[in-house]
PDB file of C-alpha atoms in Angstrom:
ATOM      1  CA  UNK A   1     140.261 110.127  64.132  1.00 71.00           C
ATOM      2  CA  UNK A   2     140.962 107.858  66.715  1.00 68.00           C
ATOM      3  CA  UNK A   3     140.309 104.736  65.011  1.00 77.00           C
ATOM      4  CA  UNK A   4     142.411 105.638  61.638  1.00 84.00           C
ATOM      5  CA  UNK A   5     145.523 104.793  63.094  1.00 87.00           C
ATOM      6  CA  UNK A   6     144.779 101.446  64.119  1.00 88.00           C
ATOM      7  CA  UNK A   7     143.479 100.575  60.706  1.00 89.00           C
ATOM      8  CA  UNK A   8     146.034 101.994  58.971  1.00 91.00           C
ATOM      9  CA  UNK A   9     148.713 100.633  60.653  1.00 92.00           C
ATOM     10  CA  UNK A  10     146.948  96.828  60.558  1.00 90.00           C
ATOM     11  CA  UNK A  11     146.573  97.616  57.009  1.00 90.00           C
ATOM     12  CA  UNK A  12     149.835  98.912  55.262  1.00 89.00           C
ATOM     13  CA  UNK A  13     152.430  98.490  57.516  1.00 91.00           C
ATOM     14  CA  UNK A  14     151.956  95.148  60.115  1.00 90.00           C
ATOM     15  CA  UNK A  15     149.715  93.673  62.569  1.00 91.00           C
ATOM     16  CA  UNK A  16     152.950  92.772  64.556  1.00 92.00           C
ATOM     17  CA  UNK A  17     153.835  96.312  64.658  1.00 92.00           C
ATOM     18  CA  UNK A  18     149.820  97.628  65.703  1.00 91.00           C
ATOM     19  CA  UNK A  19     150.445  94.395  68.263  1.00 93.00           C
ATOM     20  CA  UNK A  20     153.370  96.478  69.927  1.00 93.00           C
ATOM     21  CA  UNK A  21     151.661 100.059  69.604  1.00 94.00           C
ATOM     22  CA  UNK A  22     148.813  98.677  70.954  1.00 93.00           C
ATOM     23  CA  UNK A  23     150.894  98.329  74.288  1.00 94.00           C
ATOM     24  CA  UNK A  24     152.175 101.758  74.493  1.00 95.00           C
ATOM     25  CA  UNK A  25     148.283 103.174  73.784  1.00 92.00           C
ATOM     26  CA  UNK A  26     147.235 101.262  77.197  1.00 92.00           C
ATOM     27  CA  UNK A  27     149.412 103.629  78.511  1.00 92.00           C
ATOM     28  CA  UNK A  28     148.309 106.677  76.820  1.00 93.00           C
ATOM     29  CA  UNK A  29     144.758 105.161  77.572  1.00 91.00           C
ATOM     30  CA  UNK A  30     145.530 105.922  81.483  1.00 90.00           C
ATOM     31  CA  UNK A  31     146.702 109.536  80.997  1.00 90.00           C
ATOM     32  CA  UNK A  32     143.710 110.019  78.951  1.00 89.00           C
ATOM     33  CA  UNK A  33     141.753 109.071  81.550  1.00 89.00           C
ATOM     34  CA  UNK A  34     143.464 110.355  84.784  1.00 89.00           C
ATOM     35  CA  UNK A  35     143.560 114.581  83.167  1.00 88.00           C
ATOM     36  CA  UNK A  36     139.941 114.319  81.455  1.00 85.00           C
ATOM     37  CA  UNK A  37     138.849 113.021  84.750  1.00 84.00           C
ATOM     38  CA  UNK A  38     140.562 116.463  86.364  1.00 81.00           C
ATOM     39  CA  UNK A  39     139.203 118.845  83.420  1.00 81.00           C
ATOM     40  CA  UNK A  40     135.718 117.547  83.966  1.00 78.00           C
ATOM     41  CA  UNK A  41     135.072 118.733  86.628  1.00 74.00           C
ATOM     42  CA  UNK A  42     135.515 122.514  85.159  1.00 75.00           C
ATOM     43  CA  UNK A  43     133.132 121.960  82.686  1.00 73.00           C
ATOM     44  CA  UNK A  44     129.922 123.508  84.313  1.00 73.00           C
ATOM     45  CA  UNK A  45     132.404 126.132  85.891  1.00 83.00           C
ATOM     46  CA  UNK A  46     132.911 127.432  82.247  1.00 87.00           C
ATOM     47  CA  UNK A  47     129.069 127.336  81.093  1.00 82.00           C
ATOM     48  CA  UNK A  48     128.163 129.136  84.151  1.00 85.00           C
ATOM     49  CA  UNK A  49     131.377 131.709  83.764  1.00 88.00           C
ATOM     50  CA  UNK A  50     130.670 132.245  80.294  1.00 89.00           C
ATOM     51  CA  UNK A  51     126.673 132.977  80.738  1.00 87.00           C
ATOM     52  CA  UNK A  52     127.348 135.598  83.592  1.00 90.00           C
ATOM     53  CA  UNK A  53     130.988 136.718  83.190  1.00 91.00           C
ATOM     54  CA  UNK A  54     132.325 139.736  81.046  1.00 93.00           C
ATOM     55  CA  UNK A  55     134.171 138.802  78.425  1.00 93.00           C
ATOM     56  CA  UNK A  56     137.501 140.113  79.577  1.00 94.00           C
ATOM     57  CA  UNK A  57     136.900 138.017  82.614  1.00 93.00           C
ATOM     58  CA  UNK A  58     136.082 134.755  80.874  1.00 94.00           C
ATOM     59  CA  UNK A  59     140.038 135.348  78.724  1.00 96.00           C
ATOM     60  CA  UNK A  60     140.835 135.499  81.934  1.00 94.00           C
ATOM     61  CA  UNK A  61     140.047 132.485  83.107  1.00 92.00           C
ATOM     62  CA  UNK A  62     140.745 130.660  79.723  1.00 95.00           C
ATOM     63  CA  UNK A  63     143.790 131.474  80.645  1.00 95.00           C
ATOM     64  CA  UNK A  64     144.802 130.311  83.835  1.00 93.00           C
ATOM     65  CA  UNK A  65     142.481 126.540  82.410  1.00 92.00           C
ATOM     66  CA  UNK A  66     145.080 126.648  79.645  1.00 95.00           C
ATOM     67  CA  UNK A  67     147.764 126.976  81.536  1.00 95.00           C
ATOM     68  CA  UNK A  68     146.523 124.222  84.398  1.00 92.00           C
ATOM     69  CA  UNK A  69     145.919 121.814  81.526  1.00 94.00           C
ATOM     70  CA  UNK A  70     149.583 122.407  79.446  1.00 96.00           C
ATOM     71  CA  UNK A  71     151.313 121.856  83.068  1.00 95.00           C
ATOM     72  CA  UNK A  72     149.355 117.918  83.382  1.00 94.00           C
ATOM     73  CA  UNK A  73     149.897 117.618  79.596  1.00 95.00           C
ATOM     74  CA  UNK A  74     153.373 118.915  79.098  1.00 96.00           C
ATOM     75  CA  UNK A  75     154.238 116.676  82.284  1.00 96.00           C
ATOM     76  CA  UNK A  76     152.431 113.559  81.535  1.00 96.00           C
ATOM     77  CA  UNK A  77     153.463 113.151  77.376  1.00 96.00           C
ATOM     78  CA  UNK A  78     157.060 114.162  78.619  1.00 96.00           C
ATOM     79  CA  UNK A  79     157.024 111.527  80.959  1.00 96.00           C
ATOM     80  CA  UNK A  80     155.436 108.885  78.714  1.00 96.00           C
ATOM     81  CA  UNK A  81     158.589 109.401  76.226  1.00 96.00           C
ATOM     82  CA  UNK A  82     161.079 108.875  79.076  1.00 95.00           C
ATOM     83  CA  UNK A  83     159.055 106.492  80.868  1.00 95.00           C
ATOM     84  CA  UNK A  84     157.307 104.486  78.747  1.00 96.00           C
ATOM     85  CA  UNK A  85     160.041 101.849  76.911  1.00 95.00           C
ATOM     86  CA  UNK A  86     162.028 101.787  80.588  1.00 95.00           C
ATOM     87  CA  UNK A  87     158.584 100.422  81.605  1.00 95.00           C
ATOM     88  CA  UNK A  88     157.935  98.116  78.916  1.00 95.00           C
ATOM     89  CA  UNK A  89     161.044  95.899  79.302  1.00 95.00           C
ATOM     90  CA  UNK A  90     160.463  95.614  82.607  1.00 95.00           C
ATOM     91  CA  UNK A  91     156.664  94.622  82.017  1.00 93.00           C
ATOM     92  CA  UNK A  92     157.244  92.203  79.393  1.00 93.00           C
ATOM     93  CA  UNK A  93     160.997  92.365  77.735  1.00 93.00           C
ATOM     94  CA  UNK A  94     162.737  94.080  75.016  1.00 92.00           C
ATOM     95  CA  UNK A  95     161.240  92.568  72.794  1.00 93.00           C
ATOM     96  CA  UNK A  96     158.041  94.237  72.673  1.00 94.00           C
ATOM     97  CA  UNK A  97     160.173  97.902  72.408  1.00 95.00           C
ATOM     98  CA  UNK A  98     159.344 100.261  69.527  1.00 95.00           C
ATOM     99  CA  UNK A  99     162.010 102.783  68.699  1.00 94.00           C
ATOM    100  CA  UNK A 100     162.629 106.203  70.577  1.00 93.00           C
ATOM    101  CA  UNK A 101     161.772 107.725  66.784  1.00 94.00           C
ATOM    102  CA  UNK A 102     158.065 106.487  67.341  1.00 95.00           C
ATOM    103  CA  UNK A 103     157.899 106.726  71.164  1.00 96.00           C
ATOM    104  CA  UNK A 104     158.688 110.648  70.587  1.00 96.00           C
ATOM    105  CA  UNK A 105     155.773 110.986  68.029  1.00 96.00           C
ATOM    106  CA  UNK A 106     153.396 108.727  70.285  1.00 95.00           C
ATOM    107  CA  UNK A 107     154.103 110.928  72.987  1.00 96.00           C
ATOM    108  CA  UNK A 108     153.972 114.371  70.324  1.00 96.00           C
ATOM    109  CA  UNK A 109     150.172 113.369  69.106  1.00 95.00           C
ATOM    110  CA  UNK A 110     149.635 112.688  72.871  1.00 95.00           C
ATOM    111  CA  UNK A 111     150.374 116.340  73.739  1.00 96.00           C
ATOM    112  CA  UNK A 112     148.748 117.863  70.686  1.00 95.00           C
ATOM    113  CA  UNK A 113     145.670 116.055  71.366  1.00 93.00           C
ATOM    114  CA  UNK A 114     145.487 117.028  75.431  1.00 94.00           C
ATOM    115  CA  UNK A 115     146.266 120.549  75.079  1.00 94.00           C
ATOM    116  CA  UNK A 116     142.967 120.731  73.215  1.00 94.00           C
ATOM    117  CA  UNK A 117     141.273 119.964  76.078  1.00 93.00           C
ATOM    118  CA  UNK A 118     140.839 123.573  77.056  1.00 94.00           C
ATOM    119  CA  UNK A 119     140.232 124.927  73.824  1.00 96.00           C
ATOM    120  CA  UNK A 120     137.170 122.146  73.408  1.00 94.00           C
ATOM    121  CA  UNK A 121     136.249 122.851  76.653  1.00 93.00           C
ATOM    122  CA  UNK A 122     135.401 126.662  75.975  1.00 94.00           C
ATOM    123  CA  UNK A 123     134.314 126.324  72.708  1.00 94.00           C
ATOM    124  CA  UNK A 124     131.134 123.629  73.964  1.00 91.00           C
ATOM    125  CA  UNK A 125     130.288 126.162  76.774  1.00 90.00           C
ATOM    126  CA  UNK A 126     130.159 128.961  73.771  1.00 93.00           C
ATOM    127  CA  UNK A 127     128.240 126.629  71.309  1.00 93.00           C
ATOM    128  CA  UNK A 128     130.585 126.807  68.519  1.00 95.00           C
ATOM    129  CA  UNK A 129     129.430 123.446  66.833  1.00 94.00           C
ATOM    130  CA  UNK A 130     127.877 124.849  63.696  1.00 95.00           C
ATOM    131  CA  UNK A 131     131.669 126.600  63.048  1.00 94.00           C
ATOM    132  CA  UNK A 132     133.610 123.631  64.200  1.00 95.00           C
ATOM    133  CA  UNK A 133     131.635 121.188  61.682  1.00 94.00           C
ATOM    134  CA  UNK A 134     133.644 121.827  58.784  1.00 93.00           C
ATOM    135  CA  UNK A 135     136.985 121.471  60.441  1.00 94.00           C
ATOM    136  CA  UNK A 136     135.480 117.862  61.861  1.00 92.00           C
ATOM    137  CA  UNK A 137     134.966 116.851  58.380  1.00 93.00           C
ATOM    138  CA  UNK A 138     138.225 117.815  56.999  1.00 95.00           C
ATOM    139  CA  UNK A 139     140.803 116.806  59.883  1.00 95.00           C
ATOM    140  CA  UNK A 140     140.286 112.849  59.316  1.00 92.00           C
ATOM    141  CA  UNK A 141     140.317 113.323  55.635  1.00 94.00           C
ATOM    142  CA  UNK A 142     144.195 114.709  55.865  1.00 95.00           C
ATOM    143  CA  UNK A 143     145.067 112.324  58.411  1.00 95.00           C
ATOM    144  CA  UNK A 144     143.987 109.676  55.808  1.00 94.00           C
ATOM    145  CA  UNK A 145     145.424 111.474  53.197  1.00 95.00           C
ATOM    146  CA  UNK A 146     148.800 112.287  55.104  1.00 96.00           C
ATOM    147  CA  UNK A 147     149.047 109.106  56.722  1.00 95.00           C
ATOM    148  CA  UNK A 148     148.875 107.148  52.963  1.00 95.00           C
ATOM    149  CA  UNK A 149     151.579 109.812  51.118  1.00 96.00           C
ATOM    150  CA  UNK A 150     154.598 109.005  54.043  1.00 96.00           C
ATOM    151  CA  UNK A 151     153.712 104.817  53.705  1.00 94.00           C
ATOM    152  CA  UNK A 152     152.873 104.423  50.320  1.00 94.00           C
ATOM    153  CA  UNK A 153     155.056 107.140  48.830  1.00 94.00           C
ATOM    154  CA  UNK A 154     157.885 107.758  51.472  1.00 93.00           C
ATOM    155  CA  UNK A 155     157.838 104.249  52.739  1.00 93.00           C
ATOM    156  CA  UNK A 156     157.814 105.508  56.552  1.00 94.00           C
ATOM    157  CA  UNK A 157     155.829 102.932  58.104  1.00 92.00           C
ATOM    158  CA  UNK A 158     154.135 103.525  61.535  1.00 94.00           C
ATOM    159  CA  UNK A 159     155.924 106.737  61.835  1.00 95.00           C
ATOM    160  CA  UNK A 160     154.184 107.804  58.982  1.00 95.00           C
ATOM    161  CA  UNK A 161     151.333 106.810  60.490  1.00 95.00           C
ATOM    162  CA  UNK A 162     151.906 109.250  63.421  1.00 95.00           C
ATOM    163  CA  UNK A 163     153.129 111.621  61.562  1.00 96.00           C
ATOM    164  CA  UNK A 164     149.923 111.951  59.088  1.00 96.00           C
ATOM    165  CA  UNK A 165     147.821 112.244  62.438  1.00 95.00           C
ATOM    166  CA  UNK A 166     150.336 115.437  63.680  1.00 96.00           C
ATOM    167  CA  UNK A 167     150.274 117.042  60.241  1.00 96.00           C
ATOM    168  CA  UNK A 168     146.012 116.964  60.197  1.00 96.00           C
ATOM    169  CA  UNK A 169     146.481 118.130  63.829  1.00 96.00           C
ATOM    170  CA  UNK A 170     148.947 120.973  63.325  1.00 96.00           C
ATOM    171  CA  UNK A 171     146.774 122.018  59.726  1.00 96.00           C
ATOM    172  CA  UNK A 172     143.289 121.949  61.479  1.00 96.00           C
ATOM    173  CA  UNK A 173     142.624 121.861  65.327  1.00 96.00           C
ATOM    174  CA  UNK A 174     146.125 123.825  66.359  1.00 96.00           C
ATOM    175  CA  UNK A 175     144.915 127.017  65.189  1.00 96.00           C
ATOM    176  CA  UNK A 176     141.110 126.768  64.293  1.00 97.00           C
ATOM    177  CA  UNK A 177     140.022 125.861  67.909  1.00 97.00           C
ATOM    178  CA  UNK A 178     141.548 128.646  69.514  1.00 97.00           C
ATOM    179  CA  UNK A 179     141.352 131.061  66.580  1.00 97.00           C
ATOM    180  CA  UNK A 180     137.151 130.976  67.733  1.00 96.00           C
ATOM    181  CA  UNK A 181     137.748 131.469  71.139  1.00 96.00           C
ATOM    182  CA  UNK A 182     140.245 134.624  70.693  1.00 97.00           C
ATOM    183  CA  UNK A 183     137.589 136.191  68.226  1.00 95.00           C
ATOM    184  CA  UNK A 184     135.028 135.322  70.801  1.00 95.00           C
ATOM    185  CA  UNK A 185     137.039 137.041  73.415  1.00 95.00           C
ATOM    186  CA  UNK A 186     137.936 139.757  71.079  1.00 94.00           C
ATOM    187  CA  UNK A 187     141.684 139.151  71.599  1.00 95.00           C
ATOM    188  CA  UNK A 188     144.066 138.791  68.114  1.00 95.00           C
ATOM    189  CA  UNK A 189     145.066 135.417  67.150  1.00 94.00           C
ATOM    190  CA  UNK A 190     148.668 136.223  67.502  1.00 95.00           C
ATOM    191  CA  UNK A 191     148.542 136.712  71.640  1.00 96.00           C
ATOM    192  CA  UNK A 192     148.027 132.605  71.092  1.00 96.00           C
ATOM    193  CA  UNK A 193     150.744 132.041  69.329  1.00 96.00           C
ATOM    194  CA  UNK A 194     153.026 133.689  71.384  1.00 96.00           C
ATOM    195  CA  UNK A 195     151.456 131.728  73.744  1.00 96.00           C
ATOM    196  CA  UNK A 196     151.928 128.759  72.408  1.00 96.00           C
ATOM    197  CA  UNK A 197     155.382 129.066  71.454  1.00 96.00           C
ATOM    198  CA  UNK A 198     156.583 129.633  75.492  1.00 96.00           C
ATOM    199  CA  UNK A 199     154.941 126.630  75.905  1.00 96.00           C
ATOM    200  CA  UNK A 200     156.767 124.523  73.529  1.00 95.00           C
ATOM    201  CA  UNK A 201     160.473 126.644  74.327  1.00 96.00           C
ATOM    202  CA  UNK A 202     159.793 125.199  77.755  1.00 96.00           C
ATOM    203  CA  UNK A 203     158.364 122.049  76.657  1.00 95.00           C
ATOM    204  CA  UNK A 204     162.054 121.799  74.719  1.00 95.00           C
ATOM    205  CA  UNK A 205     163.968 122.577  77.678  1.00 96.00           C
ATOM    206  CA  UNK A 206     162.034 120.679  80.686  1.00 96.00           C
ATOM    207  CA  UNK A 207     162.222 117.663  77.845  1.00 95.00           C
ATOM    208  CA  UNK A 208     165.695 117.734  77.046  1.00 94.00           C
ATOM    209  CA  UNK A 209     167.440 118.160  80.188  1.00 95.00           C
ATOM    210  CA  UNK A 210     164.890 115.412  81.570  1.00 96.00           C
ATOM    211  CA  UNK A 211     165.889 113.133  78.684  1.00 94.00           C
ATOM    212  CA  UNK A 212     169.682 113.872  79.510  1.00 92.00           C
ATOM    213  CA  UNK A 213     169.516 113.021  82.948  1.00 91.00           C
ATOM    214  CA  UNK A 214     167.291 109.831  82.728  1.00 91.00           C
ATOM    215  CA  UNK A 215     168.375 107.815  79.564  1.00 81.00           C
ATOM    216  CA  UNK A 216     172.294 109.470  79.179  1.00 78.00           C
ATOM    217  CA  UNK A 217     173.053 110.106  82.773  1.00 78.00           C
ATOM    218  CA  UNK A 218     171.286 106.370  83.681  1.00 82.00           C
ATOM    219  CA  UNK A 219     172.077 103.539  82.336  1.00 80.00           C
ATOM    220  CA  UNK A 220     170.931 100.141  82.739  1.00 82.00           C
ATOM    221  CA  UNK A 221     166.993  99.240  83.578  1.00 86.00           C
ATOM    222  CA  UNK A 222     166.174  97.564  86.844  1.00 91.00           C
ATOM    223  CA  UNK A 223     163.420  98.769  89.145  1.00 93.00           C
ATOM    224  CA  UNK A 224     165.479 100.791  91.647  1.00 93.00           C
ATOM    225  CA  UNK A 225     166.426 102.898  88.380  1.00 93.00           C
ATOM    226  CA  UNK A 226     163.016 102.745  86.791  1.00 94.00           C
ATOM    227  CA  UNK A 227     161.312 104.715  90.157  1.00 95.00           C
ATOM    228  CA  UNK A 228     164.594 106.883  90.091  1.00 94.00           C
ATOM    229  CA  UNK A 229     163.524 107.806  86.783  1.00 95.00           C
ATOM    230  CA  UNK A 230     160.273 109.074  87.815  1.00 95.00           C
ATOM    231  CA  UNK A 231     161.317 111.031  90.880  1.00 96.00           C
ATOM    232  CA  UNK A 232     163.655 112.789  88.514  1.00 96.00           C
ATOM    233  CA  UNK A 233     160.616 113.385  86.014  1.00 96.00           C
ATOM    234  CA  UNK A 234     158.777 114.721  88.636  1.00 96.00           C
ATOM    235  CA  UNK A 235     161.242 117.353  90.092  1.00 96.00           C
ATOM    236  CA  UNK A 236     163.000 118.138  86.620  1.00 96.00           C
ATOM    237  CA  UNK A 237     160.157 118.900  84.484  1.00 97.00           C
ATOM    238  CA  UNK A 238     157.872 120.390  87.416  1.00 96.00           C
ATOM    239  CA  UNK A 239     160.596 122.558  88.528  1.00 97.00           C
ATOM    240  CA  UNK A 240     161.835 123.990  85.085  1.00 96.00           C
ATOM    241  CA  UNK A 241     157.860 125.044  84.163  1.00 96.00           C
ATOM    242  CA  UNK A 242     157.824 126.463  87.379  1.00 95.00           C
ATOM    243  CA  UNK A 243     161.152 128.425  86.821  1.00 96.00           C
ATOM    244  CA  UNK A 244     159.712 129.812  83.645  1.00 95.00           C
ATOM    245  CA  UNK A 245     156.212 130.647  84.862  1.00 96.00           C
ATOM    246  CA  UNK A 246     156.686 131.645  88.619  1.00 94.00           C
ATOM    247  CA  UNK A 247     155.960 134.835  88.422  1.00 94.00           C
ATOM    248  CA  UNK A 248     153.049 134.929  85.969  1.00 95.00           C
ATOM    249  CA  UNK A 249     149.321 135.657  87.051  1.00 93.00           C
ATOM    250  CA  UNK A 250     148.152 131.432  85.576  1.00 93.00           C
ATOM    251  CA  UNK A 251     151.136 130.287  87.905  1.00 94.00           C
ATOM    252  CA  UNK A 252     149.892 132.603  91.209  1.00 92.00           C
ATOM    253  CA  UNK A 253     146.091 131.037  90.771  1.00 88.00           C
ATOM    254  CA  UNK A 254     147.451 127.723  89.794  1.00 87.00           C
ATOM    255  CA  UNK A 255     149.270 127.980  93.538  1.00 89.00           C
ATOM    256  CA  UNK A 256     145.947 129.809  94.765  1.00 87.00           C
ATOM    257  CA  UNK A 257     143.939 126.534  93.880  1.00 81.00           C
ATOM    258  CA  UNK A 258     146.542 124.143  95.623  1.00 82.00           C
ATOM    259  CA  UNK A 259     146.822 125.751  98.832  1.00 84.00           C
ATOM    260  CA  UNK A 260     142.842 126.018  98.890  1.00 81.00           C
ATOM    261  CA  UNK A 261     142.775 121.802  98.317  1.00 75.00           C
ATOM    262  CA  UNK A 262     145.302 121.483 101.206  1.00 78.00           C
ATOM    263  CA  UNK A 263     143.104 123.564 103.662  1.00 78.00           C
ATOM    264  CA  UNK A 264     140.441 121.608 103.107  1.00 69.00           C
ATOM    265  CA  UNK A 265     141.967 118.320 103.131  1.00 66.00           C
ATOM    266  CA  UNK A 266     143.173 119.061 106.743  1.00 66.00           C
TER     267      UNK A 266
END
């Protein structure tokens, strides 16, 4: 999965263009790294919670990790959109620029990747490998498949590209990775997809208004505006998911686990 892309791209559309990309997946490359490197350290948390823990406890806690995780993801891959080209002609010119068509779908698969995190994360501590080998097997087969109808037959280039990897994401690990974990937890699939649609209403929102202010409301690309830019990521998007979430029991722990980190930094 992650090396179909590259190939793909170097194959039927341009080495120019996978030249570019490449630039923009440095990027990605240090978002990867910075939220895995914050998730990792829950991973014996969950083995341990899951081997001693009711079960109504453990959805519990899935919870508030899922929630933790969508904030750093929702924040990060929104930021990236807005962010990234800004950055880019500053770093080395305009010339190096993909379009805001593909930056959006960069930053999409960079979201729907992430917010796995949680749902891989639970289903190693509950040893769900034998289950989760067929899906393994059949995700890179549509992204293959996907990825070669919108070139060949739709002529879509990299996009299509993108979009192939979305579509074997959406069709595969969006719903098969948590659908374990909710029968697991004896919970119905459908409390995750409500779920999972507040996230992306206030994905939309915290997005769009961020986009507005930043690439409508700004114009022009120097330095001073580029850090302006990311103070205004940082308030707008932060405070519009914590508008919408406030008053929820994921937000309240999230806040728990902050102040604790303060105290103990003093």
């Amino acid at each position: 999965m992650t090396s179909t892309d590259n190939l793909l791209i170097s194959a039927f559309v341009s080495t120019i263009i996978l030249g570019l990309y490449s630039n923009y997946i440095m990027l990605i490359n240090v978002v990867n790294t910075i939220i895995n490197r914050i998730l990792d350290s829950l991973v014996g948390s969950v083995g341990n919670l899951i081997a001693v823990e009711s079960i109504e406890r453990v959805y519990l806690i899935f919870k508030r990790v899922l929630f933790i995780n969508y904030w750093l993801v929702a924040f990060s891959s929104m930021s990236f959109f807005i962010l990234a080209n800004p950055f880019i002609t500053l770093w080395i010119g305009k010339s190096y620029l993909l379009s805001s068509g593909i930056i959006f779908m960069i930053a999409l698969n960079l979201f729907m990747r992430l917010i796995r995190n949680t749902f891989i994360m639970f289903n190693n501590a509950f040893g769900h490998f034998v289950e989760l080998k067929k899906k393994n097997i059949i995700e890179p087969i549509i992204n293959i498949v996907a990825s070669l109808l919108f070139i060949l037959v739709f002529k879509m280039g990299i996009i299509g590209v993108l979009l192939g990897t979305f579509v074997s994401n959406i069709t595969t690990n969006f719903w098969f990775e948590p659908y374990l974990i909710f029968k697991k937890c004896q919970v119905s699939l459908k409390e995750y997809f409500k779920i999972a649609a507040n996230y992306l209403l206030t994905s939309i929102v915290a997005g769009g208004l961020t986009y507005i202010l930043c690439d409508i409301c700004l114009t022009g690309n120097s330095w001073v505006l580029f850090l302006i830019r990311i103070v205004i990521c940082c308030i707008a998007i932060n405070l519009i998911i914590i508008l919408f979430y406030r008053k929820t029991d994921e937000y309240q722990y999230f806040m728990m686990l902050v102040k604790k980190v303060l105290k103990l930094s003093r």
